[in-house]
Coordinates of C-alpha atoms and ligand atoms in Angstrom, one line a residue:
M1 CA -8.1 -106.0 30.8
V2 CA -8.3 -108.2 33.9
I3 CA -9.4 -107.4 37.5
K4 CA -8.5 -110.1 40.1
T5 CA -10.6 -110.9 43.1
K6 CA -9.8 -113.3 45.9
H7 CA -10.3 -116.6 44.0
S8 CA -11.4 -115.4 40.6
E9 CA -10.9 -112.8 37.8
V10 CA -13.1 -110.5 35.8
I11 CA -12.0 -110.3 32.1
F12 CA -13.2 -107.3 30.0
G13 CA -13.5 -106.7 26.3
S14 CA -14.0 -108.8 23.2
D15 CA -10.8 -110.8 24.0
C16 CA -12.6 -112.3 27.0
W17 CA -14.0 -115.0 24.6
K18 CA -10.5 -116.1 23.7
T19 CA -9.8 -116.6 27.4
L20 CA -13.0 -118.6 27.8
N21 CA -12.2 -120.8 24.8
R22 CA -8.7 -121.4 26.1
C23 CA -9.9 -122.1 29.7
V24 CA -12.5 -124.6 28.6
H25 CA -10.0 -126.5 26.4
A26 CA -7.3 -126.4 29.0
N27 CA -9.5 -127.8 31.7
S28 CA -10.8 -130.8 29.7
Y29 CA -14.2 -130.6 31.2
S30 CA -16.3 -133.7 30.8
T31 CA -19.3 -131.7 29.7
V32 CA -20.1 -128.0 29.3
F33 CA -23.5 -126.6 30.0
V34 CA -24.7 -123.1 29.1
L35 CA -27.6 -121.7 31.1
T36 CA -29.7 -118.8 29.7
D37 CA -33.2 -117.5 30.5
T38 CA -36.0 -116.9 28.1
N39 CA -34.6 -113.4 27.3
T40 CA -30.9 -114.1 27.1
G41 CA -31.5 -117.4 25.2
L42 CA -33.1 -115.3 22.5
H43 CA -31.1 -112.0 22.6
C44 CA -27.6 -113.0 23.8
L45 CA -27.0 -116.6 23.1
P46 CA -26.7 -116.1 19.3
Q47 CA -23.9 -113.4 20.0
A48 CA -22.2 -115.8 22.3
N49 CA -22.4 -118.7 19.8
S50 CA -20.4 -116.7 17.3
K51 CA -17.5 -116.5 19.8
I52 CA -17.7 -119.9 21.5
E53 CA -15.3 -122.6 20.1
F54 CA -16.4 -125.7 22.1
D55 CA -19.3 -128.0 22.3
Y56 CA -21.9 -127.5 24.9
Q57 CA -25.5 -128.5 25.9
T58 CA -28.1 -125.8 26.7
L59 CA -30.1 -125.3 29.9
D60 CA -32.8 -122.7 30.3
M61 CA -35.1 -121.2 32.9
Q62 CA -37.9 -118.7 32.8
A63 CA -36.8 -115.0 33.0
G64 CA -37.7 -112.8 36.0
E65 CA -37.1 -112.5 39.8
E66 CA -40.3 -114.5 40.5
N67 CA -38.4 -117.6 39.0
K68 CA -35.4 -117.2 41.4
H69 CA -36.8 -120.1 43.4
I70 CA -36.0 -123.6 44.5
Q71 CA -38.4 -125.0 41.8
S72 CA -36.1 -123.6 39.1
C73 CA -33.1 -125.2 40.8
V74 CA -34.8 -128.6 41.1
S75 CA -35.6 -128.4 37.4
L76 CA -32.0 -127.5 36.5
W77 CA -30.5 -130.2 38.9
N78 CA -32.8 -132.8 37.2
S79 CA -31.7 -131.6 33.7
L80 CA -28.0 -131.8 34.7
S81 CA -28.5 -135.3 36.1
E82 CA -30.4 -136.5 33.0
M83 CA -27.9 -135.0 30.7
G84 CA -25.0 -136.8 32.3
A85 CA -23.3 -134.0 34.2
D86 CA -20.6 -135.1 36.6
R87 CA -18.1 -133.4 39.0
R88 CA -15.9 -132.5 36.0
S89 CA -18.7 -130.6 34.2
L90 CA -18.7 -126.8 33.8
L91 CA -21.8 -124.5 34.0
I92 CA -21.6 -121.2 32.1
N93 CA -24.3 -118.7 33.2
I94 CA -25.3 -116.2 30.5
G95 CA -27.7 -113.6 31.8
G96 CA -28.6 -111.0 34.3
G97 CA -28.4 -111.2 38.1
V98 CA -31.1 -113.9 38.4
V99 CA -29.3 -116.2 36.1
T100 CA -25.9 -115.7 37.6
D101 CA -27.1 -115.9 41.2
L102 CA -29.3 -119.0 40.6
G103 CA -27.0 -120.7 38.1
G104 CA -24.1 -120.2 40.5
F105 CA -26.1 -121.7 43.4
V106 CA -27.1 -124.7 41.2
A107 CA -23.4 -125.2 40.3
C108 CA -22.3 -124.9 43.9
T109 CA -24.7 -127.5 45.1
F110 CA -24.9 -130.0 42.2
K111 CA -22.8 -133.1 43.3
R112 CA -21.4 -130.8 46.1
G113 CA -20.1 -128.3 43.6
I114 CA -19.0 -128.0 39.9
D115 CA -17.1 -125.2 38.3
F116 CA -19.1 -122.3 36.9
I117 CA -18.3 -119.1 34.9
N118 CA -20.5 -116.0 34.8
I119 CA -21.1 -114.1 31.6
P120 CA -23.3 -111.1 32.7
T121 CA -25.5 -109.5 30.1
S122 CA -27.1 -106.8 32.2
L123 CA -25.4 -103.7 33.7
L124 CA -26.5 -104.9 37.2
A125 CA -24.9 -108.3 36.8
M126 CA -21.7 -106.8 35.2
V127 CA -21.0 -104.3 38.0
D128 CA -22.5 -106.3 41.0
A129 CA -24.3 -109.6 40.9
S130 CA -21.8 -111.7 38.9
V131 CA -18.7 -110.5 40.8
G132 CA -17.9 -111.6 44.4
G133 CA -19.4 -115.1 44.6
K134 CA -22.8 -114.4 46.1
T135 CA -25.0 -117.2 44.7
G136 CA -28.5 -117.9 45.8
I137 CA -32.3 -117.8 45.5
D138 CA -35.3 -116.1 47.1
L139 CA -37.5 -117.7 49.7
G140 CA -41.1 -116.7 48.8
A141 CA -40.8 -112.9 48.4
L142 CA -37.8 -112.7 50.7
K143 CA -34.7 -111.9 48.6
N144 CA -31.6 -114.1 48.5
Q145 CA -32.4 -115.9 51.8
V146 CA -30.8 -119.2 50.7
G147 CA -27.4 -119.3 49.1
I148 CA -23.6 -119.9 49.3
I149 CA -20.7 -117.6 48.8
K150 CA -18.3 -119.1 46.2
E151 CA -16.6 -117.2 43.5
P152 CA -17.0 -118.3 39.8
S153 CA -13.9 -119.6 38.0
M154 CA -14.1 -116.4 36.0
V155 CA -16.4 -113.6 35.0
L156 CA -16.4 -112.3 31.4
V157 CA -17.7 -108.8 30.8
D158 CA -18.5 -108.1 27.1
T159 CA -20.3 -104.8 27.1
D160 CA -21.7 -105.4 23.6
F161 CA -24.5 -107.2 25.5
L162 CA -25.7 -103.9 26.8
D163 CA -27.2 -103.2 23.4
T164 CA -29.8 -105.9 24.1
L165 CA -30.7 -104.3 27.4
P166 CA -34.0 -102.3 28.0
D167 CA -33.6 -98.8 29.4
S168 CA -35.3 -99.7 32.7
E169 CA -32.8 -102.5 33.2
Y170 CA -29.9 -100.1 32.4
R171 CA -31.1 -97.7 35.0
S172 CA -31.5 -100.5 37.5
G173 CA -27.7 -101.4 37.1
Y174 CA -26.8 -97.7 37.2
A175 CA -28.1 -97.5 40.8
E176 CA -25.4 -99.9 41.9
M177 CA -22.7 -97.8 40.2
L178 CA -24.0 -94.7 42.0
K179 CA -23.8 -96.7 45.2
H180 CA -20.1 -97.4 44.5
G181 CA -19.5 -93.7 44.5
L182 CA -21.5 -93.1 47.7
I183 CA -19.6 -95.7 49.6
Q184 CA -16.1 -95.1 48.3
E185 CA -15.5 -92.1 46.1
P186 CA -17.4 -88.8 46.2
A187 CA -15.9 -87.8 42.8
Y188 CA -17.2 -91.0 41.2
F189 CA -20.7 -90.2 42.5
E190 CA -20.4 -86.7 41.1
A191 CA -19.2 -88.0 37.7
L192 CA -22.2 -90.4 37.5
S193 CA -24.8 -88.1 39.0
G194 CA -25.8 -86.5 35.7
F195 CA -26.9 -90.0 34.4
L196 CA -24.6 -91.1 31.6
S197 CA -25.7 -92.9 28.5
K198 CA -24.8 -96.5 27.5
A199 CA -22.1 -95.1 25.2
E200 CA -20.6 -93.0 28.0
I201 CA -20.7 -95.6 30.7
L202 CA -18.2 -98.1 29.3
P203 CA -15.0 -97.0 31.1
H204 CA -17.0 -96.6 34.4
I205 CA -18.1 -100.3 34.3
H206 CA -14.4 -101.3 34.7
H207 CA -14.1 -98.7 37.5
S208 CA -17.2 -100.0 39.4
V209 CA -16.0 -103.6 39.1
G210 CA -12.6 -102.4 40.5
V211 CA -14.4 -100.9 43.5
K212 CA -16.4 -104.1 44.1
A213 CA -13.4 -106.4 43.6
K214 CA -11.3 -104.5 46.1
V215 CA -14.0 -104.8 48.8
V216 CA -14.8 -108.5 48.2
S217 CA -11.1 -109.4 48.0
E218 CA -10.6 -108.0 51.5
D219 CA -13.7 -109.6 53.0
I220 CA -15.2 -112.3 50.8
D221 CA -17.4 -113.8 53.6
E222 CA -18.9 -110.5 54.7
Q223 CA -17.6 -110.4 58.2
G224 CA -17.2 -106.6 58.1
L225 CA -16.1 -104.4 55.3
R226 CA -18.2 -106.2 52.6
K227 CA -21.3 -105.0 54.4
I228 CA -20.7 -101.5 52.9
L229 CA -21.9 -102.9 49.6
N230 CA -25.3 -103.2 51.2
F231 CA -25.7 -99.4 51.6
G232 CA -29.4 -98.8 50.6
H233 CA -30.1 -102.5 50.6
T234 CA -31.6 -102.9 54.1
L235 CA -34.7 -100.8 53.3
G236 CA -34.2 -101.3 49.5
H237 CA -34.6 -105.1 49.8
A238 CA -37.5 -104.7 52.2
V239 CA -39.2 -102.4 49.6
E240 CA -38.4 -104.8 46.8
S241 CA -39.7 -107.8 48.7
H242 CA -42.9 -106.0 49.6
F243 CA -43.6 -105.0 46.0
L244 CA -42.7 -108.6 44.8
N245 CA -45.2 -110.0 47.3
A246 CA -48.1 -107.6 46.7
T247 CA -50.4 -108.8 43.9
D248 CA -52.0 -105.3 43.5
K249 CA -48.7 -103.4 43.0
T250 CA -46.3 -103.1 40.1
R251 CA -43.0 -104.8 40.7
L252 CA -39.9 -102.7 41.2
L253 CA -36.6 -103.6 39.6
H254 CA -33.7 -104.2 42.1
G255 CA -32.0 -100.8 41.2
E256 CA -35.3 -98.9 41.5
A257 CA -35.8 -100.4 45.0
I258 CA -32.3 -99.8 46.2
A259 CA -32.4 -96.2 44.8
I260 CA -35.3 -95.7 47.3
G261 CA -33.3 -97.5 49.9
M262 CA -30.3 -95.2 49.4
I263 CA -32.5 -92.0 49.8
L264 CA -34.1 -93.4 53.0
E265 CA -30.7 -94.5 54.4
A266 CA -29.1 -91.2 53.5
F267 CA -31.7 -89.6 55.7
L268 CA -31.1 -92.2 58.5
S269 CA -27.4 -91.3 58.2
V270 CA -28.3 -87.6 59.0
K271 CA -30.1 -88.7 62.1
A272 CA -27.6 -91.3 63.3
L273 CA -24.2 -90.1 62.2
G274 CA -24.6 -86.4 61.5
F275 CA -24.4 -86.9 57.7
P276 CA -25.0 -83.4 56.2
L277 CA -28.6 -82.8 55.3
E278 CA -27.6 -81.1 52.1
S279 CA -25.8 -84.3 51.0
A280 CA -28.9 -86.3 51.7
D281 CA -30.9 -83.8 49.7
K282 CA -28.4 -84.1 46.8
I283 CA -28.7 -87.9 46.9
K284 CA -32.5 -87.6 46.8
H285 CA -32.4 -85.3 43.8
V286 CA -29.9 -87.4 41.9
F287 CA -32.0 -90.6 42.4
Q288 CA -35.4 -89.0 41.9
A289 CA -34.3 -87.5 38.6
I290 CA -33.4 -91.1 37.3
Y291 CA -35.9 -93.4 39.0
P292 CA -39.7 -93.3 39.2
K293 CA -41.0 -91.9 42.5
V294 CA -43.1 -94.4 44.4
Y295 CA -46.0 -93.5 46.8
F296 CA -45.9 -95.2 50.2
D297 CA -49.1 -95.2 52.3
K298 CA -49.0 -95.9 56.0
D299 CA -49.9 -99.6 55.6
T300 CA -47.2 -100.1 53.0
I301 CA -44.6 -98.4 55.2
S302 CA -45.5 -100.7 58.2
E303 CA -45.3 -103.8 55.9
V304 CA -41.9 -102.7 54.7
I305 CA -40.7 -102.2 58.3
K306 CA -42.0 -105.7 59.1
M307 CA -39.9 -107.1 56.2
L308 CA -36.7 -105.7 57.9
M309 CA -36.8 -108.6 60.4
H310 CA -35.6 -110.8 57.5
D311 CA -32.5 -108.8 56.6
K312 CA -29.4 -111.0 56.4
K313 CA -27.3 -108.5 58.3
N314 CA -29.5 -108.7 61.4
E315 CA -27.8 -109.9 64.5
N316 CA -29.5 -111.0 67.8
G317 CA -32.8 -109.6 66.6
N318 CA -31.3 -106.2 65.7
V319 CA -31.8 -104.7 62.3
L320 CA -28.4 -103.3 61.2
F321 CA -27.8 -100.7 58.6
V322 CA -24.9 -99.4 56.6
L323 CA -25.0 -95.6 57.0
L324 CA -22.8 -92.7 55.8
K325 CA -20.8 -90.3 57.9
A326 CA -19.9 -88.5 54.7
I327 CA -20.1 -89.5 51.0
G328 CA -17.3 -92.1 50.7
E329 CA -17.3 -92.8 54.4
P330 CA -19.7 -95.7 55.2
V331 CA -20.2 -97.2 58.7
W332 CA -21.7 -100.6 59.1
N333 CA -23.7 -102.3 61.9
Q334 CA -25.8 -99.2 62.7
S335 CA -29.1 -99.5 64.5
V336 CA -31.8 -96.9 64.0
S337 CA -35.2 -96.1 65.7
E338 CA -38.5 -96.8 64.0
K339 CA -39.4 -93.1 64.5
H340 CA -36.4 -92.2 62.2
I341 CA -37.5 -94.8 59.6
L342 CA -40.9 -93.2 59.5
E343 CA -39.3 -89.7 59.1
A344 CA -37.1 -91.1 56.4
F345 CA -40.2 -92.1 54.4
D346 CA -41.5 -88.5 54.9
F347 CA -38.2 -87.2 53.6
Y348 CA -38.5 -89.5 50.5
Q349 CA -42.0 -88.4 49.8
A350 CA -41.6 -84.6 50.5
Ligands
LIG401 N1 -24.2 -107.2 46.2 C1 -23.5 -107.0 47.4 C2 -22.4 -108.0 47.6 O1 -22.0 -108.7 46.6 O2 -21.8 -108.1 48.6

């Protein structure tokens, strides 16, 4: 099974390895590099090795969002250079969103760009991060502030990797799938709202990639429509960055943070666009049944609001949100008042 995007394709199932082997041989790359992190090097690379039929050299990085930084890129650029990479080299990223975002960025910038392929191993990377060409790194605690949009040559989705995934990471990816329902298909949100197991989710992964692929194919550079993929992410990223920065707080996984963001932005949708309050309540109950509830004191809320100034969708100093008119009907470039943001946190905590 294949889903095409603007300049790339996502290949599903165990046959994807045959396609990879064929592609590497057909392109006569000068050298092939495989990037993993400390987790995927241990848990996923052995599985990949049993399918890969070409020679390659390994690159690695430390696992975790705190390593999605320029220092990791410098180390990888140096390794590529020392190991003789040239413009005809290929980089294959095997990992979750940090590896595919950072590895993609390293590939796009090394010698002004070499080919790269993403092999996502987390649910989040399968349904979101590895598809659509957003590559990049964090700047301090600010998420994805530096990067380039360039699609990988291909994305291989082998769902066997999900067996290696901790439950919390599974839930994190699940939030992006629920988002696909909220922005495009009410029935899909309903179907996922009971929280499906890893065994039940497989056909839905293909569906979610289809939703994402359709949007990015129409607007790869995020001039308009692609912004809908950021529903829940304006406040979600601010919450995630705040918790990443705070030494006295437990970090939130991306999906846990954007689940909070989607509840908050559902409430903002009620205030700004007349989104039905009962739909916002439903969204809150679905997410709070799956994700841990986080307590926000007054200081934390004001720190999160300050973080909004760094959102990548901001224009002319205005913080812009994606809000919902109805489930499946997103509207982008929406401004909201600070009063309503404070009320949204009350709604989340009530
Ligand atoms: N993760 C949102 C996007 O790819 O546009």
